mmCIF file with all atom_site columns, C-alpha atoms and ligand atoms in Angstrom:
data_model
loop_
_atom_site.group_PDB
_atom_site.id
_atom_site.type_symbol
_atom_site.label_atom_id
_atom_site.label_alt_id
_atom_site.label_comp_id
_atom_site.label_asym_id
_atom_site.label_entity_id
_atom_site.label_seq_id
_atom_site.pdbx_PDB_ins_code
_atom_site.Cartn_x
_atom_site.Cartn_y
_atom_site.Cartn_z
_atom_site.occupancy
_atom_site.B_iso_or_equiv
_atom_site.pdbx_formal_charge
_atom_site.auth_seq_id
_atom_site.auth_comp_id
_atom_site.auth_asym_id
_atom_site.auth_atom_id
_atom_site.pdbx_PDB_model_num
ATOM   1   C CA . MET A 1 1   ? -166.437 -97.628  -18.537 1.00 92.00 ? 1   MET A CA 1
ATOM   2   C CA . LYS A 1 2   ? -165.977 -98.693  -22.154 1.00 96.00 ? 2   LYS A CA 1
ATOM   3   C CA . ARG A 1 3   ? -165.306 -102.356 -22.954 1.00 98.00 ? 3   ARG A CA 1
ATOM   4   C CA . VAL A 1 4   ? -162.308 -102.625 -25.283 1.00 98.00 ? 4   VAL A CA 1
ATOM   5   C CA . ALA A 1 5   ? -161.102 -105.453 -27.537 1.00 98.00 ? 5   ALA A CA 1
ATOM   6   C CA . VAL A 1 6   ? -157.491 -105.307 -28.728 1.00 99.00 ? 6   VAL A CA 1
ATOM   7   C CA . PHE A 1 7   ? -156.632 -106.921 -32.095 1.00 98.00 ? 7   PHE A CA 1
ATOM   8   C CA . ALA A 1 8   ? -152.985 -108.019 -32.495 1.00 98.00 ? 8   ALA A CA 1
ATOM   9   C CA . SER A 1 9   ? -151.122 -110.263 -34.956 1.00 98.00 ? 9   SER A CA 1
ATOM   10  C CA . GLY A 1 10  ? -147.683 -110.195 -33.342 1.00 98.00 ? 10  GLY A CA 1
ATOM   11  C CA . SER A 1 11  ? -145.755 -109.417 -30.183 1.00 98.00 ? 11  SER A CA 1
ATOM   12  C CA . GLY A 1 12  ? -148.471 -107.426 -28.416 1.00 98.00 ? 12  GLY A CA 1
ATOM   13  C CA . SER A 1 13  ? -146.265 -105.009 -26.470 1.00 98.00 ? 13  SER A CA 1
ATOM   14  C CA . ASN A 1 14  ? -148.810 -102.227 -27.112 1.00 98.00 ? 14  ASN A CA 1
ATOM   15  C CA . PHE A 1 15  ? -151.612 -104.498 -25.939 1.00 98.00 ? 15  PHE A CA 1
ATOM   16  C CA . GLU A 1 16  ? -149.676 -105.099 -22.710 1.00 98.00 ? 16  GLU A CA 1
ATOM   17  C CA . SER A 1 17  ? -149.117 -101.387 -22.113 1.00 98.00 ? 17  SER A CA 1
ATOM   18  C CA . ILE A 1 18  ? -152.832 -100.690 -22.678 1.00 98.00 ? 18  ILE A CA 1
ATOM   19  C CA . VAL A 1 19  ? -153.790 -103.358 -20.128 1.00 98.00 ? 19  VAL A CA 1
ATOM   20  C CA . ASN A 1 20  ? -151.126 -102.362 -17.590 1.00 97.00 ? 20  ASN A CA 1
ATOM   21  C CA . ALA A 1 21  ? -152.217 -98.717  -17.694 1.00 96.00 ? 21  ALA A CA 1
ATOM   22  C CA . THR A 1 22  ? -155.557 -99.789  -16.182 1.00 95.00 ? 22  THR A CA 1
ATOM   23  C CA . LYS A 1 23  ? -154.035 -101.719 -13.247 1.00 92.00 ? 23  LYS A CA 1
ATOM   24  C CA . GLY A 1 24  ? -154.983 -100.102 -9.951  1.00 86.00 ? 24  GLY A CA 1
ATOM   25  C CA . LYS A 1 25  ? -156.227 -96.963  -11.689 1.00 81.00 ? 25  LYS A CA 1
ATOM   26  C CA . GLU A 1 26  ? -159.594 -95.631  -12.664 1.00 84.00 ? 26  GLU A CA 1
ATOM   27  C CA . LYS A 1 27  ? -159.587 -95.468  -16.452 1.00 87.00 ? 27  LYS A CA 1
ATOM   28  C CA . GLY A 1 28  ? -162.125 -94.714  -19.140 1.00 92.00 ? 28  GLY A CA 1
ATOM   29  C CA . TYR A 1 29  ? -161.832 -98.279  -20.407 1.00 97.00 ? 29  TYR A CA 1
ATOM   30  C CA . GLU A 1 30  ? -161.202 -101.909 -19.519 1.00 96.00 ? 30  GLU A CA 1
ATOM   31  C CA . VAL A 1 31  ? -159.676 -104.494 -21.865 1.00 98.00 ? 31  VAL A CA 1
ATOM   32  C CA . VAL A 1 32  ? -162.082 -107.440 -22.004 1.00 98.00 ? 32  VAL A CA 1
ATOM   33  C CA . LEU A 1 33  ? -160.649 -109.342 -24.970 1.00 98.00 ? 33  LEU A CA 1
ATOM   34  C CA . LEU A 1 34  ? -157.523 -109.954 -27.038 1.00 98.00 ? 34  LEU A CA 1
ATOM   35  C CA . PHE A 1 35  ? -158.215 -111.149 -30.577 1.00 98.00 ? 35  PHE A CA 1
ATOM   36  C CA . SER A 1 36  ? -155.585 -112.530 -32.961 1.00 98.00 ? 36  SER A CA 1
ATOM   37  C CA . ASP A 1 37  ? -155.546 -113.824 -36.538 1.00 98.00 ? 37  ASP A CA 1
ATOM   38  C CA . GLN A 1 38  ? -152.209 -115.609 -35.905 1.00 98.00 ? 38  GLN A CA 1
ATOM   39  C CA . PRO A 1 39  ? -151.965 -118.790 -33.796 1.00 98.00 ? 39  PRO A CA 1
ATOM   40  C CA . THR A 1 40  ? -148.354 -118.088 -32.794 1.00 98.00 ? 40  THR A CA 1
ATOM   41  C CA . ALA A 1 41  ? -148.802 -114.402 -31.885 1.00 98.00 ? 41  ALA A CA 1
ATOM   42  C CA . TYR A 1 42  ? -146.936 -113.703 -28.647 1.00 98.00 ? 42  TYR A CA 1
ATOM   43  C CA . ALA A 1 43  ? -149.833 -111.362 -27.784 1.00 98.00 ? 43  ALA A CA 1
ATOM   44  C CA . LEU A 1 44  ? -151.885 -114.503 -26.979 1.00 98.00 ? 44  LEU A CA 1
ATOM   45  C CA . GLU A 1 45  ? -149.327 -115.540 -24.332 1.00 98.00 ? 45  GLU A CA 1
ATOM   46  C CA . ARG A 1 46  ? -149.248 -112.044 -22.911 1.00 98.00 ? 46  ARG A CA 1
ATOM   47  C CA . ALA A 1 47  ? -153.050 -112.189 -22.603 1.00 98.00 ? 47  ALA A CA 1
ATOM   48  C CA . ASP A 1 48  ? -152.772 -115.387 -20.514 1.00 98.00 ? 48  ASP A CA 1
ATOM   49  C CA . GLN A 1 49  ? -150.160 -113.762 -18.277 1.00 98.00 ? 49  GLN A CA 1
ATOM   50  C CA . LEU A 1 50  ? -152.284 -110.636 -17.888 1.00 98.00 ? 50  LEU A CA 1
ATOM   51  C CA . GLY A 1 51  ? -155.498 -112.573 -17.220 1.00 98.00 ? 51  GLY A CA 1
ATOM   52  C CA . VAL A 1 52  ? -157.282 -111.234 -20.320 1.00 98.00 ? 52  VAL A CA 1
ATOM   53  C CA . SER A 1 53  ? -159.528 -113.578 -22.362 1.00 98.00 ? 53  SER A CA 1
ATOM   54  C CA . SER A 1 54  ? -157.992 -114.288 -25.744 1.00 98.00 ? 54  SER A CA 1
ATOM   55  C CA . TYR A 1 55  ? -159.169 -115.810 -29.007 1.00 98.00 ? 55  TYR A CA 1
ATOM   56  C CA . PHE A 1 56  ? -157.484 -116.864 -32.219 1.00 98.00 ? 56  PHE A CA 1
ATOM   57  C CA . ILE A 1 57  ? -159.678 -117.309 -35.279 1.00 98.00 ? 57  ILE A CA 1
ATOM   58  C CA . SER A 1 58  ? -158.008 -118.418 -38.514 1.00 98.00 ? 58  SER A CA 1
ATOM   59  C CA . PRO A 1 59  ? -159.027 -116.503 -41.650 1.00 98.00 ? 59  PRO A CA 1
ATOM   60  C CA . LYS A 1 60  ? -158.062 -119.619 -43.614 1.00 97.00 ? 60  LYS A CA 1
ATOM   61  C CA . ASN A 1 61  ? -161.244 -121.376 -42.501 1.00 95.00 ? 61  ASN A CA 1
ATOM   62  C CA . TYR A 1 62  ? -163.511 -118.807 -44.201 1.00 98.00 ? 62  TYR A CA 1
ATOM   63  C CA . PRO A 1 63  ? -164.415 -118.249 -47.871 1.00 98.00 ? 63  PRO A CA 1
ATOM   64  C CA . ASP A 1 64  ? -164.073 -114.442 -47.598 1.00 97.00 ? 64  ASP A CA 1
ATOM   65  C CA . LYS A 1 65  ? -163.531 -111.475 -45.276 1.00 97.00 ? 65  LYS A CA 1
ATOM   66  C CA . MET A 1 66  ? -167.278 -110.993 -44.782 1.00 97.00 ? 66  MET A CA 1
ATOM   67  C CA . ALA A 1 67  ? -167.714 -114.508 -43.366 1.00 98.00 ? 67  ALA A CA 1
ATOM   68  C CA . TYR A 1 68  ? -164.546 -114.163 -41.253 1.00 98.00 ? 68  TYR A CA 1
ATOM   69  C CA . GLU A 1 69  ? -165.667 -110.868 -39.769 1.00 98.00 ? 69  GLU A CA 1
ATOM   70  C CA . ALA A 1 70  ? -169.187 -112.197 -39.126 1.00 98.00 ? 70  ALA A CA 1
ATOM   71  C CA . ASP A 1 71  ? -167.660 -114.690 -36.689 1.00 98.00 ? 71  ASP A CA 1
ATOM   72  C CA . ILE A 1 72  ? -165.388 -112.041 -35.143 1.00 98.00 ? 72  ILE A CA 1
ATOM   73  C CA . LEU A 1 73  ? -168.464 -109.839 -34.720 1.00 98.00 ? 73  LEU A CA 1
ATOM   74  C CA . GLY A 1 74  ? -170.237 -112.686 -32.898 1.00 98.00 ? 74  GLY A CA 1
ATOM   75  C CA . LEU A 1 75  ? -167.285 -112.932 -30.504 1.00 98.00 ? 75  LEU A CA 1
ATOM   76  C CA . LEU A 1 76  ? -167.298 -109.158 -29.917 1.00 98.00 ? 76  LEU A CA 1
ATOM   77  C CA . MET A 1 77  ? -171.035 -109.216 -29.199 1.00 98.00 ? 77  MET A CA 1
ATOM   78  C CA . ARG A 1 78  ? -170.570 -112.044 -26.668 1.00 98.00 ? 78  ARG A CA 1
ATOM   79  C CA . TYR A 1 79  ? -168.059 -109.887 -24.809 1.00 98.00 ? 79  TYR A CA 1
ATOM   80  C CA . ARG A 1 80  ? -170.234 -106.755 -25.188 1.00 98.00 ? 80  ARG A CA 1
ATOM   81  C CA . VAL A 1 81  ? -167.312 -104.897 -26.775 1.00 98.00 ? 81  VAL A CA 1
ATOM   82  C CA . ASP A 1 82  ? -167.830 -101.136 -27.321 1.00 97.00 ? 82  ASP A CA 1
ATOM   83  C CA . PHE A 1 83  ? -164.531 -100.195 -28.917 1.00 98.00 ? 83  PHE A CA 1
ATOM   84  C CA . ILE A 1 84  ? -161.763 -101.886 -30.974 1.00 98.00 ? 84  ILE A CA 1
ATOM   85  C CA . VAL A 1 85  ? -158.066 -101.035 -30.648 1.00 98.00 ? 85  VAL A CA 1
ATOM   86  C CA . LEU A 1 86  ? -155.754 -102.323 -33.399 1.00 98.00 ? 86  LEU A CA 1
ATOM   87  C CA . ALA A 1 87  ? -152.232 -102.895 -32.117 1.00 98.00 ? 87  ALA A CA 1
ATOM   88  C CA . GLY A 1 88  ? -150.048 -104.497 -34.775 1.00 98.00 ? 88  GLY A CA 1
ATOM   89  C CA . TYR A 1 89  ? -153.045 -106.174 -36.453 1.00 98.00 ? 89  TYR A CA 1
ATOM   90  C CA . MET A 1 90  ? -151.802 -106.974 -39.959 1.00 96.00 ? 90  MET A CA 1
ATOM   91  C CA . ARG A 1 91  ? -155.136 -107.124 -41.760 1.00 96.00 ? 91  ARG A CA 1
ATOM   92  C CA . LEU A 1 92  ? -157.438 -104.488 -43.260 1.00 97.00 ? 92  LEU A CA 1
ATOM   93  C CA . ILE A 1 93  ? -160.773 -104.139 -41.465 1.00 98.00 ? 93  ILE A CA 1
ATOM   94  C CA . GLY A 1 94  ? -163.701 -104.880 -43.791 1.00 97.00 ? 94  GLY A CA 1
ATOM   95  C CA . PRO A 1 95  ? -167.207 -103.410 -44.171 1.00 97.00 ? 95  PRO A CA 1
ATOM   96  C CA . MET A 1 96  ? -168.817 -105.822 -41.702 1.00 97.00 ? 96  MET A CA 1
ATOM   97  C CA . LEU A 1 97  ? -166.819 -104.554 -38.688 1.00 98.00 ? 97  LEU A CA 1
ATOM   98  C CA . LEU A 1 98  ? -166.537 -100.976 -39.975 1.00 98.00 ? 98  LEU A CA 1
ATOM   99  C CA . LYS A 1 99  ? -170.322 -100.652 -40.199 1.00 97.00 ? 99  LYS A CA 1
ATOM   100 C CA . ARG A 1 100 ? -171.017 -102.036 -36.740 1.00 97.00 ? 100 ARG A CA 1
ATOM   101 C CA . PHE A 1 101 ? -168.118 -100.138 -35.083 1.00 98.00 ? 101 PHE A CA 1
ATOM   102 C CA . ASP A 1 102 ? -168.374 -96.927  -37.099 1.00 93.00 ? 102 ASP A CA 1
ATOM   103 C CA . GLY A 1 103 ? -165.986 -94.389  -35.501 1.00 95.00 ? 103 GLY A CA 1
ATOM   104 C CA . ASP A 1 104 ? -165.119 -96.859  -32.749 1.00 98.00 ? 104 ASP A CA 1
ATOM   105 C CA . ILE A 1 105 ? -161.947 -98.454  -34.160 1.00 98.00 ? 105 ILE A CA 1
ATOM   106 C CA . ILE A 1 106 ? -158.488 -96.912  -33.793 1.00 98.00 ? 106 ILE A CA 1
ATOM   107 C CA . ASN A 1 107 ? -154.997 -97.924  -34.917 1.00 98.00 ? 107 ASN A CA 1
ATOM   108 C CA . ILE A 1 108 ? -151.396 -97.013  -34.102 1.00 98.00 ? 108 ILE A CA 1
ATOM   109 C CA . HIS A 1 109 ? -148.798 -96.612  -36.835 1.00 98.00 ? 109 HIS A CA 1
ATOM   110 C CA . PRO A 1 110 ? -145.019 -96.071  -36.448 1.00 98.00 ? 110 PRO A CA 1
ATOM   111 C CA . SER A 1 111 ? -144.650 -92.973  -38.645 1.00 98.00 ? 111 SER A CA 1
ATOM   112 C CA . LEU A 1 112 ? -146.031 -89.458  -38.968 1.00 98.00 ? 112 LEU A CA 1
ATOM   113 C CA . LEU A 1 113 ? -148.916 -90.264  -41.317 1.00 98.00 ? 113 LEU A CA 1
ATOM   114 C CA . PRO A 1 114 ? -149.570 -89.577  -44.139 1.00 98.00 ? 114 PRO A CA 1
ATOM   115 C CA . GLU A 1 115 ? -145.826 -90.263  -44.515 1.00 98.00 ? 115 GLU A CA 1
ATOM   116 C CA . PHE A 1 116 ? -144.725 -93.895  -44.757 1.00 98.00 ? 116 PHE A CA 1
ATOM   117 C CA . PRO A 1 117 ? -148.046 -95.774  -44.613 1.00 97.00 ? 117 PRO A CA 1
ATOM   118 C CA . GLY A 1 118 ? -148.251 -99.566  -44.942 1.00 97.00 ? 118 GLY A CA 1
ATOM   119 C CA . LEU A 1 119 ? -145.685 -102.206 -44.113 1.00 96.00 ? 119 LEU A CA 1
ATOM   120 C CA . ASP A 1 120 ? -142.338 -101.482 -42.417 1.00 97.00 ? 120 ASP A CA 1
ATOM   121 C CA . ALA A 1 121 ? -142.795 -97.754  -41.800 1.00 98.00 ? 121 ALA A CA 1
ATOM   122 C CA . ILE A 1 122 ? -139.554 -97.661  -39.787 1.00 98.00 ? 122 ILE A CA 1
ATOM   123 C CA . GLY A 1 123 ? -137.556 -99.200  -42.652 1.00 98.00 ? 123 GLY A CA 1
ATOM   124 C CA . GLN A 1 124 ? -139.216 -96.807  -45.104 1.00 98.00 ? 124 GLN A CA 1
ATOM   125 C CA . ALA A 1 125 ? -138.210 -93.758  -43.005 1.00 98.00 ? 125 ALA A CA 1
ATOM   126 C CA . LEU A 1 126 ? -134.589 -94.945  -42.739 1.00 98.00 ? 126 LEU A CA 1
ATOM   127 C CA . GLU A 1 127 ? -134.448 -95.776  -46.449 1.00 97.00 ? 127 GLU A CA 1
ATOM   128 C CA . ALA A 1 128 ? -135.764 -92.299  -47.330 1.00 98.00 ? 128 ALA A CA 1
ATOM   129 C CA . GLY A 1 129 ? -133.094 -90.653  -45.154 1.00 97.00 ? 129 GLY A CA 1
ATOM   130 C CA . ALA A 1 130 ? -135.792 -88.872  -43.109 1.00 98.00 ? 130 ALA A CA 1
ATOM   131 C CA . LYS A 1 131 ? -134.597 -86.772  -40.161 1.00 98.00 ? 131 LYS A CA 1
ATOM   132 C CA . ILE A 1 132 ? -137.887 -86.950  -38.338 1.00 98.00 ? 132 ILE A CA 1
ATOM   133 C CA . THR A 1 133 ? -140.465 -89.682  -38.041 1.00 98.00 ? 133 THR A CA 1
ATOM   134 C CA . GLY A 1 134 ? -142.867 -90.573  -35.251 1.00 98.00 ? 134 GLY A CA 1
ATOM   135 C CA . VAL A 1 135 ? -146.055 -92.221  -34.089 1.00 98.00 ? 135 VAL A CA 1
ATOM   136 C CA . THR A 1 136 ? -149.639 -91.683  -35.259 1.00 98.00 ? 136 THR A CA 1
ATOM   137 C CA . ILE A 1 137 ? -152.894 -92.794  -33.657 1.00 98.00 ? 137 ILE A CA 1
ATOM   138 C CA . HIS A 1 138 ? -155.846 -92.572  -36.035 1.00 98.00 ? 138 HIS A CA 1
ATOM   139 C CA . TYR A 1 139 ? -159.419 -93.695  -36.631 1.00 98.00 ? 139 TYR A CA 1
ATOM   140 C CA . VAL A 1 140 ? -159.713 -96.689  -38.921 1.00 98.00 ? 140 VAL A CA 1
ATOM   141 C CA . ASP A 1 141 ? -161.510 -96.508  -42.262 1.00 96.00 ? 141 ASP A CA 1
ATOM   142 C CA . GLU A 1 142 ? -161.480 -98.850  -45.268 1.00 95.00 ? 142 GLU A CA 1
ATOM   143 C CA . GLY A 1 143 ? -158.025 -97.675  -46.411 1.00 94.00 ? 143 GLY A CA 1
ATOM   144 C CA . MET A 1 144 ? -154.521 -98.628  -45.284 1.00 94.00 ? 144 MET A CA 1
ATOM   145 C CA . ASP A 1 145 ? -153.502 -96.166  -42.500 1.00 94.00 ? 145 ASP A CA 1
ATOM   146 C CA . THR A 1 146 ? -155.759 -93.451  -43.952 1.00 95.00 ? 146 THR A CA 1
ATOM   147 C CA . GLY A 1 147 ? -158.377 -92.527  -41.300 1.00 96.00 ? 147 GLY A CA 1
ATOM   148 C CA . PRO A 1 148 ? -158.602 -89.174  -39.451 1.00 97.00 ? 148 PRO A CA 1
ATOM   149 C CA . ILE A 1 149 ? -155.639 -88.495  -37.153 1.00 98.00 ? 149 ILE A CA 1
ATOM   150 C CA . ILE A 1 150 ? -156.220 -88.326  -33.377 1.00 98.00 ? 150 ILE A CA 1
ATOM   151 C CA . ALA A 1 151 ? -152.678 -87.894  -31.991 1.00 98.00 ? 151 ALA A CA 1
ATOM   152 C CA . GLN A 1 152 ? -149.104 -87.694  -33.275 1.00 98.00 ? 152 GLN A CA 1
ATOM   153 C CA . GLU A 1 153 ? -145.693 -87.451  -31.672 1.00 98.00 ? 153 GLU A CA 1
ATOM   154 C CA . LYS A 1 154 ? -142.359 -86.797  -33.365 1.00 98.00 ? 154 LYS A CA 1
ATOM   155 C CA . VAL A 1 155 ? -139.132 -88.790  -33.056 1.00 98.00 ? 155 VAL A CA 1
ATOM   156 C CA . GLU A 1 156 ? -135.795 -87.483  -34.266 1.00 98.00 ? 156 GLU A CA 1
ATOM   157 C CA . ILE A 1 157 ? -133.726 -89.840  -36.440 1.00 98.00 ? 157 ILE A CA 1
ATOM   158 C CA . LYS A 1 158 ? -130.057 -89.347  -35.594 1.00 97.00 ? 158 LYS A CA 1
ATOM   159 C CA . PRO A 1 159 ? -127.283 -90.357  -38.044 1.00 96.00 ? 159 PRO A CA 1
ATOM   160 C CA . SER A 1 160 ? -126.187 -92.954  -35.471 1.00 96.00 ? 160 SER A CA 1
ATOM   161 C CA . ASP A 1 161 ? -129.646 -94.575  -35.311 1.00 97.00 ? 161 ASP A CA 1
ATOM   162 C CA . THR A 1 162 ? -130.029 -98.175  -36.434 1.00 97.00 ? 162 THR A CA 1
ATOM   163 C CA . TYR A 1 163 ? -133.293 -99.943  -37.179 1.00 98.00 ? 163 TYR A CA 1
ATOM   164 C CA . ASP A 1 164 ? -133.291 -101.353 -33.626 1.00 98.00 ? 164 ASP A CA 1
ATOM   165 C CA . SER A 1 165 ? -132.520 -98.082  -31.854 1.00 98.00 ? 165 SER A CA 1
ATOM   166 C CA . LEU A 1 166 ? -135.192 -96.232  -33.823 1.00 98.00 ? 166 LEU A CA 1
ATOM   167 C CA . GLN A 1 167 ? -137.735 -98.979  -33.187 1.00 98.00 ? 167 GLN A CA 1
ATOM   168 C CA . LYS A 1 168 ? -136.970 -98.778  -29.445 1.00 98.00 ? 168 LYS A CA 1
ATOM   169 C CA . LYS A 1 169 ? -137.522 -94.993  -29.395 1.00 98.00 ? 169 LYS A CA 1
ATOM   170 C CA . ILE A 1 170 ? -140.779 -95.350  -31.319 1.00 98.00 ? 170 ILE A CA 1
ATOM   171 C CA . GLN A 1 171 ? -142.106 -98.147  -29.114 1.00 98.00 ? 171 GLN A CA 1
ATOM   172 C CA . LYS A 1 172 ? -141.281 -96.214  -25.962 1.00 98.00 ? 172 LYS A CA 1
ATOM   173 C CA . ILE A 1 173 ? -143.542 -93.418  -27.198 1.00 98.00 ? 173 ILE A CA 1
ATOM   174 C CA . GLU A 1 174 ? -146.232 -95.847  -28.358 1.00 98.00 ? 174 GLU A CA 1
ATOM   175 C CA . HIS A 1 175 ? -146.435 -97.517  -24.945 1.00 98.00 ? 175 HIS A CA 1
ATOM   176 C CA . ARG A 1 176 ? -147.159 -94.164  -23.297 1.00 98.00 ? 176 ARG A CA 1
ATOM   177 C CA . LEU A 1 177 ? -149.209 -92.456  -26.029 1.00 98.00 ? 177 LEU A CA 1
ATOM   178 C CA . TYR A 1 178 ? -151.606 -95.296  -26.892 1.00 98.00 ? 178 TYR A CA 1
ATOM   179 C CA . PRO A 1 179 ? -153.051 -95.936  -23.386 1.00 97.00 ? 179 PRO A CA 1
ATOM   180 C CA . GLN A 1 180 ? -153.133 -92.187  -22.690 1.00 97.00 ? 180 GLN A CA 1
ATOM   181 C CA . THR A 1 181 ? -154.978 -91.337  -25.940 1.00 97.00 ? 181 THR A CA 1
ATOM   182 C CA . LEU A 1 182 ? -157.397 -94.230  -25.531 1.00 97.00 ? 182 LEU A CA 1
ATOM   183 C CA . ASP A 1 183 ? -158.230 -93.148  -21.994 1.00 96.00 ? 183 ASP A CA 1
ATOM   184 C CA . GLN A 1 184 ? -158.803 -89.526  -23.021 1.00 95.00 ? 184 GLN A CA 1
ATOM   185 C CA . LEU A 1 185 ? -160.928 -90.552  -25.986 1.00 96.00 ? 185 LEU A CA 1
ATOM   186 C CA . LEU A 1 186 ? -163.175 -92.938  -24.082 1.00 96.00 ? 186 LEU A CA 1
ATOM   187 C CA . ARG A 1 187 ? -163.419 -90.835  -20.947 1.00 92.00 ? 187 ARG A CA 1
ATOM   188 C CA . LYS A 1 188 ? -164.686 -87.863  -22.936 1.00 79.00 ? 188 LYS A CA 1
ATOM   189 C CA . GLY A 1 189 ? -167.276 -90.050  -24.644 1.00 63.00 ? 189 GLY A CA 1
ATOM   190 C CA . GLU A 1 190 ? -166.337 -88.467  -27.975 1.00 50.00 ? 190 GLU A CA 1
ATOM   191 C CA . THR A 1 191 ? -167.134 -91.692  -29.761 1.00 47.00 ? 191 THR A CA 1
ATOM   192 C CA . ILE A 1 192 ? -170.656 -91.781  -28.318 1.00 41.00 ? 192 ILE A CA 1
ATOM   193 C CA . ALA A 1 193 ? -171.333 -88.275  -29.656 1.00 40.00 ? 193 ALA A CA 1
ATOM   194 C CA . LYS A 1 194 ? -169.910 -89.219  -33.040 1.00 42.00 ? 194 LYS A CA 1
ATOM   195 C CA . THR A 1 195 ? -172.000 -92.348  -33.516 1.00 37.00 ? 195 THR A CA 1
ATOM   196 C CA . SER A 1 196 ? -175.219 -90.810  -32.246 1.00 36.00 ? 196 SER A CA 1
ATOM   197 C CA . VAL A 1 197 ? -174.977 -87.931  -34.760 1.00 35.00 ? 197 VAL A CA 1
ATOM   198 C CA . ASN A 1 198 ? -174.736 -90.379  -37.695 1.00 30.00 ? 198 ASN A CA 1
HETATM 199 C C1 . GRF B 2 .   ? -146.239 -101.161 -33.461 1.00 77.83 ? 1   GRF B C1 1
HETATM 200 O O1 . GRF B 2 .   ? -145.008 -100.553 -33.735 1.00 77.83 ? 1   GRF B O1 1
HETATM 201 C C2 . GRF B 2 .   ? -147.353 -100.442 -34.161 1.00 77.83 ? 1   GRF B C2 1
HETATM 202 O O2 . GRF B 2 .   ? -147.067 -99.105  -34.420 1.00 77.83 ? 1   GRF B O2 1
HETATM 203 C C3 . GRF B 2 .   ? -147.503 -101.179 -35.460 1.00 77.83 ? 1   GRF B C3 1
HETATM 204 O O3 . GRF B 2 .   ? -147.190 -102.520 -35.165 1.00 77.83 ? 1   GRF B O3 1
HETATM 205 C C4 . GRF B 2 .   ? -146.327 -102.567 -34.042 1.00 77.83 ? 1   GRF B C4 1
HETATM 206 C C5 . GRF B 2 .   ? -146.906 -103.543 -33.069 1.00 77.83 ? 1   GRF B C5 1
HETATM 207 O O4 . GRF B 2 .   ? -146.027 -103.835 -32.017 1.00 77.83 ? 1   GRF B O4 1
HETATM 208 N N1 . GRF B 2 .   ? -148.833 -101.016 -35.995 1.00 77.83 ? 1   GRF B N1 1
HETATM 209 P P1 . GRF B 2 .   ? -146.511 -104.716 -30.780 1.00 77.83 ? 1   GRF B P1 1
HETATM 210 O O5 . GRF B 2 .   ? -147.083 -106.027 -31.354 1.00 77.83 ? 1   GRF B O5 1
HETATM 211 O O6 . GRF B 2 .   ? -147.550 -103.948 -30.036 1.00 77.83 ? 1   GRF B O6 1
HETATM 212 O O7 . GRF B 2 .   ? -145.298 -104.980 -29.974 1.00 77.83 ? 1   GRF B O7 1
#
């Protein structure tokens, strides 16, 4: 079973769904750590409630991303983490973590990438008058929401939709699709094959 760390900067509802999917079931993964770059992230409280170890490390205490990620890497090694799941983590992953976890970091984004990358994808879709948007799960590379796509699911935007109603529809899909995709990915051992070829 793969040992997963979830990185979250905010609410952590995806983190919770990923943990809950493993309760009482045999899954391809277990969540061993919640990491946050924000001291007030509600994800940290959820981790306490769910009985998952959690850590906050402030980027402000480091001269650069390399030094920051060196300490995060130390934490991940202590927990023998195999795989990183970004769930609302509002920071680009740098070369230090990308090199060590090559092909073993995934992210979820609330649009059909490559459409509406970056901040506030839901607001961008509404602003553009899009009729369809969705959810994308993808591998993480050095870019912003640019890595190879693993799974996507569409959501229809109705004229009556508000920001809140659309966000609810998107999150409902995320909470099902993220644990399911993660399980399939880690059960198949696709990531092992990928890293051993390189
Ligand atoms: C999700 O909508 C995800 O797609 C995006 O950030 C949001 C995180 O929500 N990357 P939560 O913190 O998991 O509730």
